Every structure is written in C-alpha cells, then in structure tokens.
Amino acid sequence: MRSVIRVIKKYRGPLLIMAILLGGLALAGCQTGRGAIPRGWSGGTIDNGILFIGSQTGELVAVDTEDSSLIFSAPLETEAPSSGIFSCVPASSAVAIYGSPSLGDNLVYIGGYNGKIYAFSRDEFRQEPRWIYPRQENIGGAIVGGTVFDQGKIYFGADNNKIYALDATDGFKEWEFETGNTVWSTPVIDGNTLYIGSFDKKLYALNTSDGSKRWDYETEGTIVSTPLVYENTVYFGSFDRHVYALNTADGNLRWKFASENWFWARPVAVNGAIYVAGLDGIVYVLDAATGSKRMEFNLGNPVASSPVLVDNMVIVATEAGVVYALDTTSGRQSQLADLKERVSAPLAASQGKVYVHSSTGVLYEIEVQTGALREINISK
C-alpha cells in the first residue's frame, strides 16, 4: 500500500488515481504461487466478549476475548474456483475480506471481495451461512468497506458505484442507490440517515427507509474514510487533504481543515475535540465546533488504520505497525508496541484492550494500561 500511495502522490489525475487504487487493491487481494491466498485488512467487531473478524485467508473468525481462544472459523467461498473480479488467478475459491463485520440480533454479517454478503449465525457457529446475497452470481463489483446493521437492515457500499440495504433476516434487497463512482467507504447510521463517501468526491446522506437522497456534499477528492457523527455534525476526511465538518440536517459546511496529505482513517471524538489521523503521519486534534487546531501528534509514518478510544486514550496504529496511546487529558504520547508489521485494518477495543490485525494475518491483543502483548493466529 505504501508504494501505491507514493505513485498516487506523483500523479494526481482523478482517473489515474482510481485506476491505481483499484489495481493496488487487486494485487493486495491475492498472491501468486501455489494456492493463491487472499489478503485483506478486516477489522474486528466485539460484542458480549466475542470478537468477530475476517481473516486474511478468507474466513469469518470468532475469538473469545477473555482467554483469546478461537471459538470458530467459517470460510467464505465461491461456488467454484474462478478468476476473480480483477483477474487474480486463484488456485482455490477462498475470498479476500477487507471490511469489518457487523452484528445483528442473531446473525453476523460480512462482505467479500467477490461481491457477496454472508450472514452467519452468532449462536450456533455453523460453517454454512444462513443466507448469501446475491444468491446467484455477485453484485457486479467488489465489496471493500464494512457492513452496518441497524433496525433490521444491513447496509453497505460496493465498487459497482452502489449503496445497498438488505433485509437482515433473509438477505432480500430493500433498496439500492447509485453514486457517481466506486464506493469503498463504510456507511454510518445516525437516526434514520445513512452517511457514506464515494470516489465521486461526494459525501451522501440517504434516508435509511427507502434510500432516497437527503443531500450530498462535494469535495475536491475521493472519499474512502468512514464518517463520524458527533453533536449533529458529520466529520470525514477526503483525498483533497481536508477534514470536513457538515451540518447533519442539511449538509451545509460548518468548517474544513487543510493538511499536507490524504485522510483514510475514521475520526474519533473526545470531549469536544476531533482526533483525525492522516497519511502524513500526523494525528490532528481539532476543535469540534470551529475546526481550529488544538494540537498535533507526529507519529512519523502514515496512518490508514482507524483509531479507537480506550478510557481517556486514543489508540493509533501506523502503517509501519507502531501502536501509540495519545492521552486526551495530558496530551502526552506514548508507544504501546512495535509490531514491525504493516497495519491497515481498523482497530477494535473492549475492556481496556485493543486488537490490531496485521498484514501477516496475526491478531494482536494489547492491554492499554500495561502494554502486555498477546498474539492470536486467526489465519489457517
């Protein structure tokens, strides 16, 4: 991913940017050689002491956060080996997983790079999915962002330019909305409004009931970051090197903040401040109301992984695999771990622990207070 970013920084045409990003993701999604293995950057989702995550060998995995034991592993598979959406030539039918899963009342939902959504039982831990959408073929594009469950529906975007809502119980399509370009962003639901970004440079606000557009806001660059809704404002970063704050009611601009590079990670809100990490290696602390910079943390390496809040600490992992704790009270920066592995996946946190999914498929558990580190191998 680092080499892809360097090339894109040199050539800034929007069509070339999209082509390079898609090509880079496709290359990241497979490896040549004996039995090509999918690679992804799925983050974890935690509920009731169980962490659900997509492994880099194409399984939905459940881990007990109490003792780090593996509860179950279920593969996402196509019906037969195929050449893949971007002509990867795999020797197996395993599916790369980039988006984080979401949890409903009885099911866990996860999207595959093969253009399908899978729903598995949360309680019975069966290998077979409860349902798959679509039942035949695929949606006509890869799914890179995560799924979101809300009020009996599953929402997600895809690189066929569309945003979908499915019935969470049976997987039947409720509605779809077409944007002007590829969608890698993970949607966010607030009330009855869905917020999501697109390669067409717009952030969309859609009615969750029928997919109708409430408003959109156009920036000067691609939007892949997951938005944050806080205090009637939606915050997000763009590839035009700005962070934006929009009124959730009408999409009007409250403020924007300029930096030296693009934004991929989702912002974090803490006590009236917005922490947003950039590909310039800096975490900016901005006043939520005005966008003025309160302070910054220079981590020295790009951040694509979305940070998490643990107690009064914002936990951030750089692309180089160094994990930092940023104290929101004292403003002090401390290093928790140096994993010496690339990290792109969003972080997950629960009960004072943070979970980091590395590029080699290892899930790291770090106790924030002590720095104690545990490795969990979730890939076959």
mmCIF file with all atom_site columns, N, CA, C and O in Angstrom, residues 64-85:
data_model
loop_
_atom_site.group_PDB
_atom_site.id
_atom_site.type_symbol
_atom_site.label_atom_id
_atom_site.label_alt_id
_atom_site.label_comp_id
_atom_site.label_asym_id
_atom_site.label_entity_id
_atom_site.label_seq_id
_atom_site.pdbx_PDB_ins_code
_atom_site.Cartn_x
_atom_site.Cartn_y
_atom_site.Cartn_z
_atom_site.occupancy
_atom_site.B_iso_or_equiv
_atom_site.pdbx_formal_charge
_atom_site.auth_seq_id
_atom_site.auth_comp_id
_atom_site.auth_asym_id
_atom_site.auth_atom_id
_atom_site.pdbx_PDB_model_num
ATOM 1  N N  . ASP A 1 64 ? -12.732 -15.617 21.588  1.00 0.00 ? 64 ASP A N  1
ATOM 2  C CA . ASP A 1 64 ? -13.132 -15.291 22.956  1.00 0.00 ? 64 ASP A CA 1
ATOM 3  C C  . ASP A 1 64 ? -12.131 -14.279 23.505  1.00 0.00 ? 64 ASP A C  1
ATOM 4  O O  . ASP A 1 64 ? -10.940 -14.588 23.648  1.00 0.00 ? 64 ASP A O  1
ATOM 5  N N  . THR A 1 65 ? -12.580 -13.053 23.803  1.00 0.00 ? 65 THR A N  1
ATOM 6  C CA . THR A 1 65 ? -11.663 -12.018 24.273  1.00 0.00 ? 65 THR A CA 1
ATOM 7  C C  . THR A 1 65 ? -11.190 -12.249 25.701  1.00 0.00 ? 65 THR A C  1
ATOM 8  O O  . THR A 1 65 ? -10.235 -11.615 26.144  1.00 0.00 ? 65 THR A O  1
ATOM 9  N N  . GLU A 1 66 ? -11.834 -13.171 26.427  1.00 0.00 ? 66 GLU A N  1
ATOM 10 C CA . GLU A 1 66 ? -11.417 -13.455 27.798  1.00 0.00 ? 66 GLU A CA 1
ATOM 11 C C  . GLU A 1 66 ? -10.108 -14.222 27.836  1.00 0.00 ? 66 GLU A C  1
ATOM 12 O O  . GLU A 1 66 ? -9.186  -13.895 28.580  1.00 0.00 ? 66 GLU A O  1
ATOM 13 N N  . ASP A 1 67 ? -10.011 -15.264 27.001  1.00 0.00 ? 67 ASP A N  1
ATOM 14 C CA . ASP A 1 67 ? -8.801  -16.094 27.012  1.00 0.00 ? 67 ASP A CA 1
ATOM 15 C C  . ASP A 1 67 ? -8.115  -16.181 25.650  1.00 0.00 ? 67 ASP A C  1
ATOM 16 O O  . ASP A 1 67 ? -7.158  -16.944 25.478  1.00 0.00 ? 67 ASP A O  1
ATOM 17 N N  . SER A 1 68 ? -8.615  -15.401 24.669  1.00 0.00 ? 68 SER A N  1
ATOM 18 C CA . SER A 1 68 ? -8.048  -15.354 23.312  1.00 0.00 ? 68 SER A CA 1
ATOM 19 C C  . SER A 1 68 ? -8.143  -16.680 22.565  1.00 0.00 ? 68 SER A C  1
ATOM 20 O O  . SER A 1 68 ? -7.406  -16.913 21.605  1.00 0.00 ? 68 SER A O  1
ATOM 21 N N  . SER A 1 69 ? -9.043  -17.546 22.994  1.00 0.00 ? 69 SER A N  1
ATOM 22 C CA . SER A 1 69 ? -9.210  -18.827 22.299  1.00 0.00 ? 69 SER A CA 1
ATOM 23 C C  . SER A 1 69 ? -10.065 -18.643 21.051  1.00 0.00 ? 69 SER A C  1
ATOM 24 O O  . SER A 1 69 ? -10.940 -17.777 20.991  1.00 0.00 ? 69 SER A O  1
ATOM 25 N N  . LEU A 1 70 ? -9.799  -19.473 20.048  1.00 0.00 ? 70 LEU A N  1
ATOM 26 C CA . LEU A 1 70 ? -10.549 -19.453 18.807  1.00 0.00 ? 70 LEU A CA 1
ATOM 27 C C  . LEU A 1 70 ? -11.831 -20.245 18.999  1.00 0.00 ? 70 LEU A C  1
ATOM 28 O O  . LEU A 1 70 ? -11.803 -21.432 19.303  1.00 0.00 ? 70 LEU A O  1
ATOM 29 N N  . ILE A 1 71 ? -12.989 -19.584 18.814  1.00 0.00 ? 71 ILE A N  1
ATOM 30 C CA . ILE A 1 71 ? -14.278 -20.251 19.016  1.00 0.00 ? 71 ILE A CA 1
ATOM 31 C C  . ILE A 1 71 ? -14.700 -20.987 17.756  1.00 0.00 ? 71 ILE A C  1
ATOM 32 O O  . ILE A 1 71 ? -15.087 -22.143 17.799  1.00 0.00 ? 71 ILE A O  1
ATOM 33 N N  . PHE A 1 72 ? -14.644 -20.301 16.626  1.00 0.00 ? 72 PHE A N  1
ATOM 34 C CA . PHE A 1 72 ? -14.957 -20.971 15.372  1.00 0.00 ? 72 PHE A CA 1
ATOM 35 C C  . PHE A 1 72 ? -14.386 -20.194 14.196  1.00 0.00 ? 72 PHE A C  1
ATOM 36 O O  . PHE A 1 72 ? -13.984 -19.032 14.318  1.00 0.00 ? 72 PHE A O  1
ATOM 37 N N  . SER A 1 73 ? -14.310 -20.859 13.051  1.00 0.00 ? 73 SER A N  1
ATOM 38 C CA . SER A 1 73 ? -13.805 -20.268 11.828  1.00 0.00 ? 73 SER A CA 1
ATOM 39 C C  . SER A 1 73 ? -14.621 -20.824 10.671  1.00 0.00 ? 73 SER A C  1
ATOM 40 O O  . SER A 1 73 ? -14.723 -22.036 10.505  1.00 0.00 ? 73 SER A O  1
ATOM 41 N N  . ALA A 1 74 ? -15.236 -19.933 9.898   1.00 0.00 ? 74 ALA A N  1
ATOM 42 C CA . ALA A 1 74 ? -16.079 -20.351 8.781   1.00 0.00 ? 74 ALA A CA 1
ATOM 43 C C  . ALA A 1 74 ? -15.594 -19.693 7.499   1.00 0.00 ? 74 ALA A C  1
ATOM 44 O O  . ALA A 1 74 ? -15.495 -18.466 7.431   1.00 0.00 ? 74 ALA A O  1
ATOM 45 N N  . PRO A 1 75 ? -15.260 -20.464 6.472   1.00 0.00 ? 75 PRO A N  1
ATOM 46 C CA . PRO A 1 75 ? -14.741 -19.876 5.229   1.00 0.00 ? 75 PRO A CA 1
ATOM 47 C C  . PRO A 1 75 ? -15.825 -19.210 4.395   1.00 0.00 ? 75 PRO A C  1
ATOM 48 O O  . PRO A 1 75 ? -16.969 -19.648 4.366   1.00 0.00 ? 75 PRO A O  1
ATOM 49 N N  . LEU A 1 76 ? -15.431 -18.127 3.731   1.00 0.00 ? 76 LEU A N  1
ATOM 50 C CA . LEU A 1 76 ? -16.275 -17.531 2.691   1.00 0.00 ? 76 LEU A CA 1
ATOM 51 C C  . LEU A 1 76 ? -15.775 -18.108 1.380   1.00 0.00 ? 76 LEU A C  1
ATOM 52 O O  . LEU A 1 76 ? -14.621 -17.905 1.018   1.00 0.00 ? 76 LEU A O  1
ATOM 53 N N  . GLU A 1 77 ? -16.625 -18.814 0.675   1.00 0.00 ? 77 GLU A N  1
ATOM 54 C CA . GLU A 1 77 ? -16.183 -19.473 -0.540  1.00 0.00 ? 77 GLU A CA 1
ATOM 55 C C  . GLU A 1 77 ? -17.136 -19.192 -1.686  1.00 0.00 ? 77 GLU A C  1
ATOM 56 O O  . GLU A 1 77 ? -18.345 -19.119 -1.488  1.00 0.00 ? 77 GLU A O  1
ATOM 57 N N  . THR A 1 78 ? -16.565 -19.073 -2.877  1.00 0.00 ? 78 THR A N  1
ATOM 58 C CA . THR A 1 78 ? -17.381 -19.029 -4.072  1.00 0.00 ? 78 THR A CA 1
ATOM 59 C C  . THR A 1 78 ? -17.813 -20.452 -4.403  1.00 0.00 ? 78 THR A C  1
ATOM 60 O O  . THR A 1 78 ? -17.294 -21.424 -3.858  1.00 0.00 ? 78 THR A O  1
ATOM 61 N N  . GLU A 1 79 ? -18.763 -20.586 -5.318  1.00 0.00 ? 79 GLU A N  1
ATOM 62 C CA . GLU A 1 79 ? -19.279 -21.906 -5.642  1.00 0.00 ? 79 GLU A CA 1
ATOM 63 C C  . GLU A 1 79 ? -18.232 -22.772 -6.321  1.00 0.00 ? 79 GLU A C  1
ATOM 64 O O  . GLU A 1 79 ? -18.247 -23.989 -6.233  1.00 0.00 ? 79 GLU A O  1
ATOM 65 N N  . ALA A 1 80 ? -17.305 -22.127 -7.049  1.00 0.00 ? 80 ALA A N  1
ATOM 66 C CA . ALA A 1 80 ? -16.234 -22.869 -7.710  1.00 0.00 ? 80 ALA A CA 1
ATOM 67 C C  . ALA A 1 80 ? -15.071 -21.926 -7.906  1.00 0.00 ? 80 ALA A C  1
ATOM 68 O O  . ALA A 1 80 ? -15.240 -20.709 -7.920  1.00 0.00 ? 80 ALA A O  1
ATOM 69 N N  . PRO A 1 81 ? -13.843 -22.434 -8.012  1.00 0.00 ? 81 PRO A N  1
ATOM 70 C CA . PRO A 1 81 ? -12.698 -21.563 -8.268  1.00 0.00 ? 81 PRO A CA 1
ATOM 71 C C  . PRO A 1 81 ? -12.928 -20.723 -9.514  1.00 0.00 ? 81 PRO A C  1
ATOM 72 O O  . PRO A 1 81 ? -13.438 -21.205 -10.515 1.00 0.00 ? 81 PRO A O  1
ATOM 73 N N  . SER A 1 82 ? -12.570 -19.456 -9.440  1.00 0.00 ? 82 SER A N  1
ATOM 74 C CA . SER A 1 82 ? -12.780 -18.552 -10.563 1.00 0.00 ? 82 SER A CA 1
ATOM 75 C C  . SER A 1 82 ? -11.605 -17.619 -10.677 1.00 0.00 ? 82 SER A C  1
ATOM 76 O O  . SER A 1 82 ? -10.704 -17.616 -9.853  1.00 0.00 ? 82 SER A O  1
ATOM 77 N N  . SER A 1 83 ? -11.636 -16.770 -11.700 1.00 0.00 ? 83 SER A N  1
ATOM 78 C CA . SER A 1 83 ? -10.522 -15.861 -11.925 1.00 0.00 ? 83 SER A CA 1
ATOM 79 C C  . SER A 1 83 ? -10.633 -14.587 -11.114 1.00 0.00 ? 83 SER A C  1
ATOM 80 O O  . SER A 1 83 ? -9.761  -13.755 -11.151 1.00 0.00 ? 83 SER A O  1
ATOM 81 N N  . GLY A 1 84 ? -11.720 -14.398 -10.364 1.00 0.00 ? 84 GLY A N  1
ATOM 82 C CA . GLY A 1 84 ? -11.866 -13.231 -9.518  1.00 0.00 ? 84 GLY A CA 1
ATOM 83 C C  . GLY A 1 84 ? -12.270 -11.996 -10.299 1.00 0.00 ? 84 GLY A C  1
ATOM 84 O O  . GLY A 1 84 ? -12.208 -11.940 -11.521 1.00 0.00 ? 84 GLY A O  1
ATOM 85 N N  . ILE A 1 85 ? -12.688 -10.975 -9.582  1.00 0.00 ? 85 ILE A N  1
ATOM 86 C CA . ILE A 1 85 ? -13.218 -9.771  -10.207 1.00 0.00 ? 85 ILE A CA 1
ATOM 87 C C  . ILE A 1 85 ? -12.140 -9.019  -10.983 1.00 0.00 ? 85 ILE A C  1
ATOM 88 O O  . ILE A 1 85 ? -12.379 -8.479  -12.046 1.00 0.00 ? 85 ILE A O  1
#
